[in-house]
């Protein structure tokens, strides 16, 4: 972004990578898949790189409002400094925070989740789902992220993206507004679960496995980890894979 | 005889009105312990929400059959209560079926509607008792949910039984009255030819065939009194009961959250401090002042987050009084489903129990009484708070838009910011964010390393 700004250029959209997308080995692959799609389509986008910092979401939900607002203010200064207008992110938590919680602190942007962005590209015919791996006849189930679904009522965009794969989309029992959490939100990802008789991700993965799908599609870095761990817990990592919707599109496009 | 009944009736009405007024004032005072917050914005959307969710009971229809059954009780409650107007006037004036001669053509139609609804209410109450005690619907079982081990289950049983008794009283009162009319006994006979038999109670008439005229009059009076006194007693009881949702459900939905469920409320008092810390100009909207009704600043700066009910917002407290403990929230809660101690229903019940404890303190020790207990720790434990994934399933599940998550998050804020009692791994996450700008211990300068693997140029 700094280079674009120095060259006096403006990107179509700023890609907010997020911490998981930047540092988590598994989710870096999602970042790369999404960037390949963007490059393939020819979207002029920018990233903040080292100037990006955690949105503060986990701190806020854990109760540390000071830390959240310190992060938020610093990020807003950077974003406003570059006169950013439109942001796309592959993390529903970043999405929710920047979209719903930054405006009150002075950060007003058009914020889109990558599922919506991909949906738009597919609808416009800019992403052509062919050339790559075929998904015909494969069963995919989609796990709703709380912060995309219930929090922001985005249920159709990721499903539309998956529908473009021409795969067999099978739904779990608890979906959309009734979708069951993966167990990571509200700071849970960063601590051991409280005592109980089961882990939330195991409960959810068992539900996903019951659909008979060979692919669990997610659209959130925390769901990605929780669902992948759950699949391992059930000893099904050989037959069932967890992918982000962007990775599936990239596979279909042969990118 | 008539005049004594009239005097007794007026006295019963007066006592009920006095008592309910007292209760309403006490509950209003308890709700007003909460911090002020303006919930009168966006009236159009609020009315729309109330029409759909409260009057239309939209969210109850998630389970169609239960939705229909609940709607029958709700419609029965609202519509049969039109009949109360006549009953009250009859009671005060010593008349019998006052309206019948004035609206002769529609009178039997109205009573028929009331009777059909009464029968419906009766049937649904029996089904609801069956769901609790025979079908054993999981979310209603005290054996599975510790928050139900107190008054909740007896409370529900009392309410359902009372409704069954009231409906039986109403239907058999009409039946005995019809028999008296047929026999032409006293003033009952005067309505012969004016009022016909009614749609349901006509089938109950054979029950009274063997009654003498005196016994029949006694039953008719007894049923009439049982019905109306039952309703008055019910009205008082409701103010002590989880059943208060029949009244508070409506304002509760009107004042419910309109923002996206994922949006956590800002703390302007912290914005001010953060702006000072970062050397930023203070924004007016974030100057930390929340004006109360008198347009004055609050006398004392509150604590960060909530420790007790008076640190919460008034809407949180209204939520607690509106909760009817149905447990849809808890049945949807991922933490509860997997055996954690957290139950969103318990959060609401604890909040109300704490408020009622404070009320009892006022009543026994005077209005200024303050005890040394608090919602946090004495009622809700850290283990419960720490189990929440903030997934908002509880808010989504609540038929009247109660928000248990908002209370959980305010209590968490107190634990973390006032008591520094976050779990150790959260403290580690905090310090990573503070020092490395990410919740993990990675160097901020490595944030863009992924780009090396794209194999295509990315503008930096």
XYZ file of C-alpha atoms in Angstrom:
715
model
C 0.000 0.000 0.000
C 2.854 2.333 0.889
C 4.359 1.861 -2.584
C 1.057 2.491 -4.314
C 0.485 5.595 -2.278
C 3.995 6.814 -3.069
C 3.290 6.273 -6.763
C 0.084 8.222 -6.403
C -2.009 5.193 -7.295
C -5.207 4.044 -5.683
C -6.086 0.370 -5.352
C -9.553 -0.930 -6.227
C -9.615 -2.596 -2.865
C -7.414 -3.122 0.171
C -6.975 -6.773 1.111
C -6.935 -6.982 4.916
C -4.964 -10.190 5.407
C -5.425 -10.561 9.150
C -3.061 -12.191 11.640
C -4.026 -15.777 10.824
C -3.749 -15.090 7.112
C -0.276 -13.631 7.697
C 1.221 -16.001 10.253
C -0.758 -19.245 10.503
C 0.831 -21.769 8.126
C -2.474 -23.330 7.196
C -4.301 -20.041 6.640
C -1.393 -18.512 4.707
C -2.391 -20.983 1.999
C -5.832 -19.368 1.945
C -4.272 -15.919 1.652
C -2.155 -17.161 -1.241
C -5.137 -18.831 -2.950
C -7.179 -15.652 -2.674
C -4.311 -13.483 -3.939
C -3.829 -15.814 -6.912
C -7.509 -15.430 -7.768
C -7.229 -11.645 -7.482
C -4.113 -11.583 -9.645
C -5.675 -13.942 -12.169
C -8.724 -11.731 -12.508
C -6.558 -8.637 -12.630
C -7.858 -6.842 -9.595
C -5.687 -3.916 -8.585
C -5.390 -4.476 -4.875
C -3.046 -3.569 -2.073
C -2.104 -4.971 1.312
C -0.775 -3.077 4.313
C 1.994 -5.597 4.939
C 3.896 -4.839 8.156
C 1.688 -1.799 8.712
C -1.293 -4.049 9.422
C -1.982 -4.961 13.047
C -4.491 -7.146 14.873
C -7.964 -5.535 14.767
C -8.230 -6.136 18.508
C -11.225 -8.486 18.206
C -9.949 -11.252 20.525
C -8.874 -8.686 23.131
C -12.261 -6.949 23.057
C -14.231 -10.167 23.392
C -12.010 -11.382 26.194
C -12.835 -8.147 28.032
C -9.760 -6.001 27.365
C -11.402 -2.896 25.934
C -8.271 -0.760 26.378
C -6.172 -3.022 24.211
C -8.922 -3.286 21.621
C -9.254 0.458 21.303
C -5.493 0.982 21.166
C -5.347 -1.461 18.242
C -8.419 -0.018 16.582
C -7.236 3.587 16.791
C -3.811 2.708 15.414
C -5.309 0.743 12.519
C -7.816 3.484 11.752
C -4.995 6.043 11.621
C -3.148 3.900 9.086
C -6.247 3.179 6.990
C -7.424 6.784 7.022
C -3.876 7.915 6.288
C -3.987 5.983 3.010
C -7.530 7.164 2.391
C -8.738 3.578 2.162
C -12.368 3.271 1.055
C -12.950 -0.385 0.378
C -11.600 -3.379 2.303
C -11.873 -7.093 1.611
C -10.845 -9.677 4.179
C -10.889 -13.456 4.468
C -11.452 -13.306 8.226
C -15.027 -12.896 9.521
C -13.707 -11.554 12.831
C -11.687 -8.800 11.145
C -14.678 -8.239 8.849
C -17.123 -7.817 11.728
C -14.813 -5.601 13.751
C -13.816 -3.243 10.943
C -17.332 -3.121 9.507
C -19.358 -2.775 12.699
C -17.032 -1.533 15.405
C -14.521 0.790 13.710
C -17.084 3.384 12.514
C -17.774 4.577 16.062
C -14.022 5.095 16.492
C -13.682 7.068 13.287
C -13.034 4.326 10.709
C -15.660 4.270 7.974
C -15.055 1.902 5.078
C -16.955 -0.345 2.764
C -16.024 -3.762 4.144
C -16.597 -7.000 2.266
C -15.887 -10.556 3.208
C -13.985 -12.604 0.643
C -17.020 -14.856 0.188
C -19.003 -11.843 -1.024
C -16.095 -10.682 -3.144
C -15.775 -14.095 -4.794
C -19.527 -14.269 -5.247
C -19.353 -10.937 -7.091
C -16.487 -12.092 -9.311
C -18.341 -15.294 -10.187
C -21.600 -13.466 -10.900
C -19.776 -10.997 -13.157
C -18.196 -13.910 -14.984
C -14.713 -12.729 -14.066
C -13.912 -15.921 -12.219
C -14.479 -18.771 -14.630
C -14.819 -22.010 -12.750
C -13.212 -24.419 -15.191
C -9.757 -25.576 -16.277
C -8.849 -27.019 -12.903
C -9.879 -29.869 -10.714
C -13.453 -31.076 -11.202
C -15.720 -31.275 -8.209
C -18.532 -33.075 -9.963
C -20.117 -35.690 -7.738
C -18.111 -34.677 -4.671
C -19.939 -33.934 -1.470
C -19.107 -30.638 0.239
C -20.637 -29.366 3.454
C -20.339 -25.745 4.518
C -19.722 -24.717 8.111
C -21.181 -21.262 8.898
C -18.860 -18.910 10.740
C -20.710 -17.151 13.591
C -19.215 -13.777 12.767
C -20.159 -14.029 9.109
C -23.538 -15.702 9.602
C -25.415 -14.784 12.744
C -23.335 -11.675 13.335
C -23.798 -10.212 9.872
C -26.468 -12.383 8.250
C -24.229 -13.517 5.380
C -25.385 -17.048 4.619
C -25.812 -17.100 0.851
C -22.515 -15.674 -0.422
C -20.302 -18.618 0.609
C -22.954 -21.087 -0.541
C -23.234 -19.346 -3.921
C -19.465 -19.608 -4.286
C -19.590 -23.319 -3.506
C -22.525 -23.822 -5.872
C -20.308 -22.552 -8.692
C -18.040 -25.567 -8.139
C -20.808 -27.813 -9.406
C -20.281 -30.080 -6.423
C -22.966 -31.684 -4.299
C -23.575 -29.251 -1.414
C -24.921 -31.139 1.600
C -26.119 -29.240 4.665
C -25.581 -30.116 8.290
C -28.486 -30.212 10.727
C -27.596 -26.924 12.404
C -26.967 -24.354 9.676
C -27.288 -20.649 8.903
C -28.822 -18.766 11.858
C -28.870 -22.023 13.829
C -25.327 -22.973 12.884
C -23.221 -24.403 15.687
C -20.059 -22.504 16.569
C -16.690 -24.207 15.962
C -15.726 -23.315 19.520
C -13.044 -20.705 18.775
C -14.836 -17.364 19.158
C -14.853 -15.015 22.104
C -11.185 -15.652 22.858
C -11.665 -19.440 23.228
C -9.106 -20.018 20.487
C -6.437 -18.567 22.746
C -7.066 -20.701 25.823
C -7.936 -24.216 26.864
C -11.679 -24.888 26.947
C -13.438 -24.825 30.308
C -14.218 -28.267 31.786
C -17.004 -30.124 29.987
C -17.733 -33.526 28.526
C -16.717 -32.716 24.971
C -14.927 -30.121 22.876
C -17.156 -27.903 20.753
C -15.176 -28.572 17.561
C -15.599 -32.329 18.031
C -19.366 -31.903 18.369
C -19.401 -29.842 15.189
C -17.100 -32.103 13.189
C -19.192 -35.147 14.095
C -22.194 -33.311 12.677
C -20.219 -32.469 9.529
C -19.023 -36.061 9.112
C -22.599 -37.315 9.466
C -23.424 -35.607 6.150
C -21.039 -37.978 4.371
C -19.150 -35.051 2.834
C -15.493 -35.524 1.898
C -14.839 -31.788 2.093
C -15.720 -29.392 4.887
C -15.736 -25.869 3.518
C -15.080 -22.964 5.882
C -14.685 -19.230 5.482
C -12.868 -18.295 8.683
C -9.306 -18.949 9.917
C -10.444 -20.013 13.383
C -13.101 -22.365 12.026
C -10.351 -23.747 9.773
C -8.163 -24.716 12.711
C -11.003 -25.987 14.882
C -12.563 -28.087 12.137
C -9.187 -29.475 11.028
C -8.358 -30.431 14.619
C -11.788 -32.001 14.981
C -11.302 -34.100 11.856
C -7.957 -35.291 13.274
C -9.637 -36.049 16.590
C -12.069 -38.294 14.714
C -9.160 -39.914 12.816
C -10.644 -38.934 9.484
C -7.874 -36.702 8.145
C -7.158 -39.232 5.378
C -10.632 -39.136 3.900
C -12.012 -35.726 4.869
C -10.343 -32.405 4.098
C -11.078 -28.913 5.365
C -10.734 -26.091 2.840
C -11.539 -22.433 2.688
C -13.927 -21.472 -0.112
C -11.153 -19.451 -1.818
C -8.917 -22.506 -1.928
C -11.686 -24.542 -3.560
C -12.239 -21.867 -6.201
C -8.500 -21.672 -6.842
C -8.391 -25.459 -7.232
C -11.309 -25.348 -9.657
C -9.596 -22.628 -11.634
C -6.350 -24.558 -11.653
C -4.473 -21.730 -9.964
C -77.047 -11.102 48.959
C -76.363 -9.432 45.601
C -75.026 -6.295 47.251
C -72.640 -8.300 49.431
C -71.271 -9.988 46.334
C -70.847 -6.590 44.686
C -68.998 -5.201 47.711
C -66.753 -8.247 47.889
C -66.071 -7.991 44.191
C -65.116 -4.310 44.306
C -62.915 -5.036 47.314
C -61.174 -7.874 45.447
C -60.585 -5.597 42.465
C -59.225 -2.818 44.677
C -56.850 -5.128 46.558
C -55.569 -6.579 43.276
C -55.065 -3.140 41.734
C -53.258 -1.878 44.840
C -51.020 -4.911 44.990
C -50.157 -4.924 41.308
C -49.355 -1.208 41.398
C -47.003 -1.875 44.275
C -45.324 -4.707 42.395
C -45.021 -2.731 39.167
C -43.375 0.162 41.026
C -40.936 -2.196 42.709
C -39.989 -3.917 39.448
C -39.668 -0.573 37.644
C -37.375 0.639 40.402
C -35.260 -2.488 40.082
C -34.975 -2.131 36.300
C -34.003 1.515 36.749
C -31.027 0.445 38.821
C -29.416 -0.167 35.447
C -27.304 2.415 33.641
C -29.206 4.727 31.307
C -29.119 4.076 27.604
C -31.280 5.568 24.904
C -33.386 2.930 23.241
C -35.985 5.231 21.729
C -34.171 5.753 18.421
C -35.415 4.297 15.160
C -39.047 4.058 16.207
C -40.195 2.712 12.830
C -37.852 -0.266 12.967
C -38.661 -0.867 16.636
C -42.399 -0.969 15.933
C -41.803 -3.305 13.022
C -39.718 -5.621 15.201
C -42.361 -5.560 17.919
C -45.147 -6.343 15.444
C -43.241 -9.282 13.961
C -41.475 -10.719 16.984
C -43.799 -9.849 19.875
C -47.297 -9.593 18.396
C -46.585 -11.947 15.488
C -44.376 -14.271 17.573
C -42.219 -14.831 14.501
C -39.379 -16.523 16.342
C -41.687 -18.982 18.102
C -42.466 -20.533 14.718
C -38.933 -21.911 14.362
C -40.647 -25.044 15.606
C -43.954 -24.825 13.742
C -46.027 -27.049 16.000
C -44.832 -25.412 19.221
C -45.284 -22.031 17.547
C -48.921 -22.781 16.750
C -49.610 -24.108 20.244
C -48.030 -21.095 21.905
C -50.002 -18.823 19.592
C -53.246 -20.474 20.727
C -52.460 -19.692 24.379
C -51.370 -16.168 23.458
C -54.440 -15.447 21.321
C -56.633 -17.078 23.958
C -55.111 -14.922 26.675
C -55.580 -11.684 24.744
C -59.025 -12.381 23.279
C -60.686 -14.177 26.191
C -59.705 -11.197 28.304
C -62.257 -9.152 26.360
C -64.804 -11.179 28.295
C -63.215 -9.958 31.511
C -64.699 -6.540 30.787
C -68.216 -7.941 30.981
C -67.350 -10.062 34.000
C -65.973 -7.045 35.854
C -68.971 -4.883 34.997
C -71.346 -7.693 36.005
C -69.453 -8.037 39.256
C -69.536 -4.330 40.053
C -73.116 -3.671 38.938
C -74.596 -6.975 40.118
C -75.862 -7.702 36.608
C -75.781 -10.935 34.637
C -74.372 -11.004 31.116
C -74.728 -7.245 30.903
C -73.913 -6.966 27.194
C -76.246 -9.725 25.948
C -79.398 -7.637 25.499
C -77.480 -4.793 23.821
C -75.515 -6.798 21.285
C -77.836 -9.764 20.956
C -76.854 -10.821 17.393
C -73.081 -10.882 17.992
C -73.062 -11.874 21.658
C -73.252 -15.661 21.073
C -70.638 -15.395 18.324
C -68.252 -13.649 20.708
C -68.795 -16.178 23.459
C -68.383 -19.016 20.947
C -65.014 -17.583 19.932
C -64.002 -17.299 23.593
C -65.086 -20.870 24.210
C -63.185 -22.280 21.248
C -60.083 -20.426 22.408
C -60.629 -21.536 26.002
C -60.825 -25.128 24.850
C -57.692 -24.580 22.757
C -55.813 -23.060 25.707
C -56.885 -25.957 27.901
C -55.728 -28.535 25.358
C -52.373 -26.794 24.771
C -51.721 -26.481 28.506
C -52.235 -30.233 28.819
C -49.812 -30.798 25.911
C -47.283 -28.423 27.522
C -47.478 -30.284 30.831
C -47.002 -33.500 28.873
C -43.928 -32.052 27.151
C -42.460 -31.226 30.533
C -43.294 -34.346 32.494
C -43.936 -37.157 30.019
C -42.087 -36.351 26.785
C -39.412 -34.720 28.963
C -38.184 -32.083 26.518
C -34.510 -31.776 27.413
C -34.232 -28.024 27.882
C -37.068 -28.116 30.452
C -35.555 -30.815 32.681
C -34.099 -29.843 36.046
C -32.114 -33.080 35.978
C -30.086 -31.697 33.077
C -30.054 -27.999 33.886
C -29.092 -26.951 37.375
C -30.660 -23.487 37.052
C -34.086 -25.174 36.980
C -33.632 -26.811 40.375
C -35.196 -23.929 42.278
C -38.574 -22.382 41.681
C -38.632 -22.651 37.893
C -40.303 -26.038 37.452
C -42.966 -25.592 40.176
C -43.572 -22.108 38.775
C -44.281 -23.524 35.312
C -46.509 -26.236 36.759
C -48.505 -23.698 38.756
C -49.000 -21.485 35.720
C -50.109 -24.299 33.411
C -52.388 -25.838 36.041
C -53.900 -22.456 36.888
C -54.686 -21.855 33.230
C -56.350 -25.261 32.965
C -58.438 -24.580 36.103
C -59.439 -21.128 34.832
C -60.527 -22.491 31.472
C -62.510 -25.301 33.093
C -64.155 -22.717 35.357
C -65.046 -20.560 32.348
C -66.499 -23.414 30.295
C -68.464 -25.061 33.120
C -69.718 -21.654 34.247
C -71.250 -21.166 30.790
C -72.654 -24.708 30.867
C -74.282 -24.370 34.296
C -75.606 -20.952 33.282
C -77.164 -22.463 30.138
C -78.910 -25.131 32.215
C -80.241 -22.487 34.630
C -81.483 -20.475 31.668
C -83.243 -23.524 30.207
C -84.930 -24.160 33.553
C -85.967 -20.515 33.795
C -84.497 -20.104 37.269
C -84.676 -16.538 38.617
C -82.863 -13.865 36.607
C -81.125 -16.596 34.590
C -84.421 -17.276 32.858
C -84.709 -13.663 31.728
C -82.148 -14.313 28.990
C -84.160 -17.198 27.553
C -84.477 -16.549 23.819
C -81.804 -13.853 24.036
C -78.772 -16.047 24.645
C -78.538 -19.502 23.040
C -76.339 -22.427 24.073
C -72.639 -21.977 23.296
C -70.438 -23.958 20.986
C -68.383 -25.930 23.526
C -70.245 -25.632 26.816
C -73.447 -27.098 25.344
C -71.717 -30.466 25.475
C -70.994 -30.018 29.159
C -74.650 -29.443 30.063
C -75.367 -33.135 30.734
C -72.871 -32.922 33.614
C -75.332 -30.679 35.445
C -78.567 -32.558 34.595
C -78.771 -34.155 38.051
C -78.121 -30.888 39.956
C -80.961 -29.295 41.930
C -81.664 -25.631 41.084
C -79.979 -24.539 44.330
C -76.901 -26.660 43.701
C -76.742 -25.385 40.153
C -76.899 -21.732 41.245
C -74.193 -22.501 43.795
C -72.014 -24.049 41.089
C -72.650 -21.196 38.675
C -71.705 -18.612 41.322
C -68.763 -20.710 42.457
C -67.389 -21.097 38.927
C -67.906 -17.403 38.194
C -66.059 -16.388 41.356
C -63.326 -18.965 40.845
C -62.775 -17.714 37.323
C -62.551 -14.033 38.173
C -60.694 -14.400 41.485
C -58.398 -16.843 39.735
C -57.628 -14.260 37.081
C -56.950 -11.575 39.686
C -54.725 -13.885 41.707
C -52.968 -14.942 38.500
C -52.304 -11.298 37.649
C -50.614 -10.774 41.014
C -48.749 -14.060 40.841
C -47.375 -13.251 37.402
C -45.390 -10.340 38.849
C -43.448 -12.851 40.969
C -43.168 -15.420 38.224
C -41.146 -16.200 35.124
C -44.534 -15.813 33.459
C -44.089 -12.014 33.560
C -43.074 -12.312 29.917
C -46.755 -11.988 28.987
C -46.450 -8.301 29.885
C -42.769 -7.423 29.575
C -42.220 -9.413 26.386
C -43.674 -6.569 24.356
C -41.581 -3.623 25.630
C -38.603 -5.962 25.819
C -38.814 -6.621 22.092
C -39.500 -2.964 21.317
C -36.332 -1.890 23.128
C -34.206 -4.820 21.902
C -30.890 -4.405 20.048
C -31.125 -3.231 16.457
C -27.439 -3.326 15.545
C -25.832 -6.439 13.985
C -25.501 -9.227 16.553
C -21.744 -9.260 16.114
C -21.306 -5.635 17.128
C -20.018 -5.184 20.647
C -20.946 -1.965 22.376
C -18.277 0.689 22.535
C -17.023 2.127 25.819
C -16.726 5.885 25.177
C -15.005 6.457 28.530
C -12.148 4.278 27.280
C -12.067 5.951 23.876
C -11.290 9.172 25.683
C -8.389 7.660 27.596
C -7.012 5.925 24.510
C -7.163 9.150 22.517
C -5.293 10.935 25.296
C -2.730 8.109 25.444
C -2.148 8.216 21.685
C -2.098 11.999 21.588
C -5.117 12.138 19.310
C -7.662 14.946 19.351
C -10.699 14.059 21.459
C -13.803 13.426 19.423
C -17.042 14.859 20.729
C -18.954 11.593 20.450
C -16.327 9.965 22.613
C -16.098 12.460 25.438
C -17.338 9.811 27.794
C -20.418 11.562 29.055
C -23.655 9.698 29.056
C -26.287 12.154 30.051
C -29.130 10.876 32.131
C -32.738 11.971 31.972
C -32.101 15.220 33.790
C -29.403 16.174 31.328
C -26.813 15.938 34.091
C -23.578 14.056 34.155
C -23.635 10.945 36.301
C -22.349 11.848 39.752
C -19.655 9.186 39.904
C -17.525 7.657 37.213
C -18.666 4.070 36.938
C -16.370 1.103 36.986
C -15.182 -0.526 33.789
C -17.486 -3.377 32.940
C -20.051 -4.795 35.318
C -19.704 -6.415 38.716
C -23.282 -6.115 39.858
C -26.696 -5.417 38.373
C -26.451 -1.637 38.733
C -23.388 -1.661 36.444
C -25.469 -3.259 33.699
C -27.789 -1.311 31.417
C -31.490 -1.062 32.224
C -32.328 -3.115 29.140
C -30.219 -6.007 30.508
C -32.359 -5.881 33.646
C -35.604 -5.682 31.693
C -34.334 -8.707 29.738
C -33.966 -10.562 33.036
C -37.538 -9.786 34.140
C -38.863 -10.727 30.678
C -37.188 -14.120 30.563
C -39.630 -16.992 30.829
C -36.865 -19.570 31.263
C -37.790 -21.586 28.188
C -34.130 -22.489 27.657
C -33.965 -22.154 23.885
C -30.783 -20.124 24.428
C -29.191 -22.820 26.537
C -30.219 -25.560 24.097
C -28.428 -23.620 21.325
C -25.328 -22.730 23.377
C -22.224 -24.613 22.149
C -20.647 -24.388 25.602
C -23.703 -25.836 27.311
C -24.212 -28.527 24.665
C -20.685 -29.784 25.348
C -21.098 -29.878 29.101
C -19.585 -26.568 30.209
C -21.082 -24.784 33.210
C -22.245 -21.819 31.127
C -25.981 -21.579 30.492
C -27.304 -18.350 28.975
C -30.657 -18.982 30.673
C -28.880 -19.135 34.020
C -27.219 -15.780 33.276
C -30.681 -14.221 32.878
C -32.144 -16.057 35.900
C -29.170 -15.066 38.066
C -29.596 -11.428 37.049
C -33.251 -11.506 38.029
C -32.555 -13.416 41.260
C -29.955 -10.823 42.204
C -32.455 -8.015 41.507
C -35.047 -9.719 43.650
C -32.536 -10.157 46.431
C -31.922 -6.403 46.310
C -35.689 -5.799 46.389
C -36.030 -7.948 49.482
C -33.239 -5.900 51.040
C -35.210 -2.690 50.387
C -38.332 -4.204 51.876
C -36.740 -5.486 55.061
C -34.004 -2.900 55.688
C -35.292 0.237 53.991
C -34.828 1.827 50.588
C -31.172 2.774 51.016
C -30.082 -0.718 51.952
C -27.047 -2.112 50.204
C -25.717 -5.593 50.847
C -22.198 -6.747 50.118
C -23.102 -9.306 47.478
C -22.732 -8.990 43.723
C -23.949 -10.643 40.536
C -20.385 -11.611 39.669
C -19.024 -14.318 41.982
C -22.090 -14.647 44.241
C -24.247 -15.703 41.311
C -22.199 -16.008 38.125
C -18.750 -17.576 38.246
C -15.661 -16.878 36.154
C -15.818 -20.419 34.801
C -19.204 -19.705 33.248
C -18.063 -16.384 31.754
C -14.866 -17.852 30.366
C -16.735 -20.630 28.556
C -18.595 -18.273 26.193
C -17.618 -18.341 22.499
C -19.651 -15.149 21.793
C -21.340 -17.055 18.964
C -24.667 -15.251 19.525
C -26.699 -18.440 19.185
C -28.446 -17.528 22.458
C -29.573 -14.152 21.110
C -30.716 -15.764 17.901
C -32.670 -18.436 19.765
C -34.549 -16.116 22.134
C -38.163 -15.656 21.015
C -38.230 -12.177 22.600
C -34.734 -10.946 21.653
C -33.108 -11.214 25.060
C -29.325 -10.757 24.909
C -27.451 -12.847 27.512
C -24.157 -12.262 25.665
C -24.210 -8.551 26.474
C -24.244 -9.334 30.200
C -21.481 -11.939 29.840
C -19.241 -9.480 28.005
C -19.798 -6.684 30.530
C -18.895 -9.054 33.376
C -15.805 -10.164 31.450
C -14.770 -6.550 31.067
C -14.922 -6.077 34.824
C -12.924 -9.252 35.458
C -10.218 -8.247 33.019
C -9.993 -4.479 33.419
C -10.825 -3.980 37.106
C -9.619 -7.229 38.628
C -6.948 -8.312 36.095
C -8.391 -11.794 36.425
C -8.084 -12.993 32.839
C -6.963 -16.607 32.353
C -3.163 -16.733 31.986
C -3.297 -17.682 28.325
C -5.492 -14.673 27.624
C -2.927 -12.462 29.304
C -0.323 -13.986 27.008
C -2.561 -13.244 24.017
C -2.999 -9.652 25.239
C 0.725 -9.109 25.553
C 1.324 -10.594 22.104
C -1.177 -8.172 20.593
C 0.391 -5.325 22.496
C 3.977 -6.185 21.597
C 3.748 -8.063 18.298
C 0.523 -6.634 16.865
C -0.821 -10.172 16.548
C -2.287 -12.587 19.096
C 0.718 -14.864 18.538
C 4.390 -14.363 19.164
C 5.483 -13.582 15.629
C 7.624 -10.682 14.575
C 5.537 -7.928 12.970
C 8.190 -7.631 10.262
C 7.360 -11.187 9.126
C 3.763 -10.271 8.425
C 4.276 -10.047 4.702
C 6.422 -13.184 4.312
C 3.546 -15.135 2.781
C 3.916 -13.038 -0.364
C 7.098 -14.915 -1.248
C 4.990 -17.977 -1.886
C 2.495 -16.423 -4.245
C 4.960 -16.635 -7.140
C 3.346 -13.625 -8.611
C 3.947 -10.021 -7.862
C 1.860 -8.363 -5.210
C 2.004 -4.627 -4.803
C 3.182 -3.736 -1.377
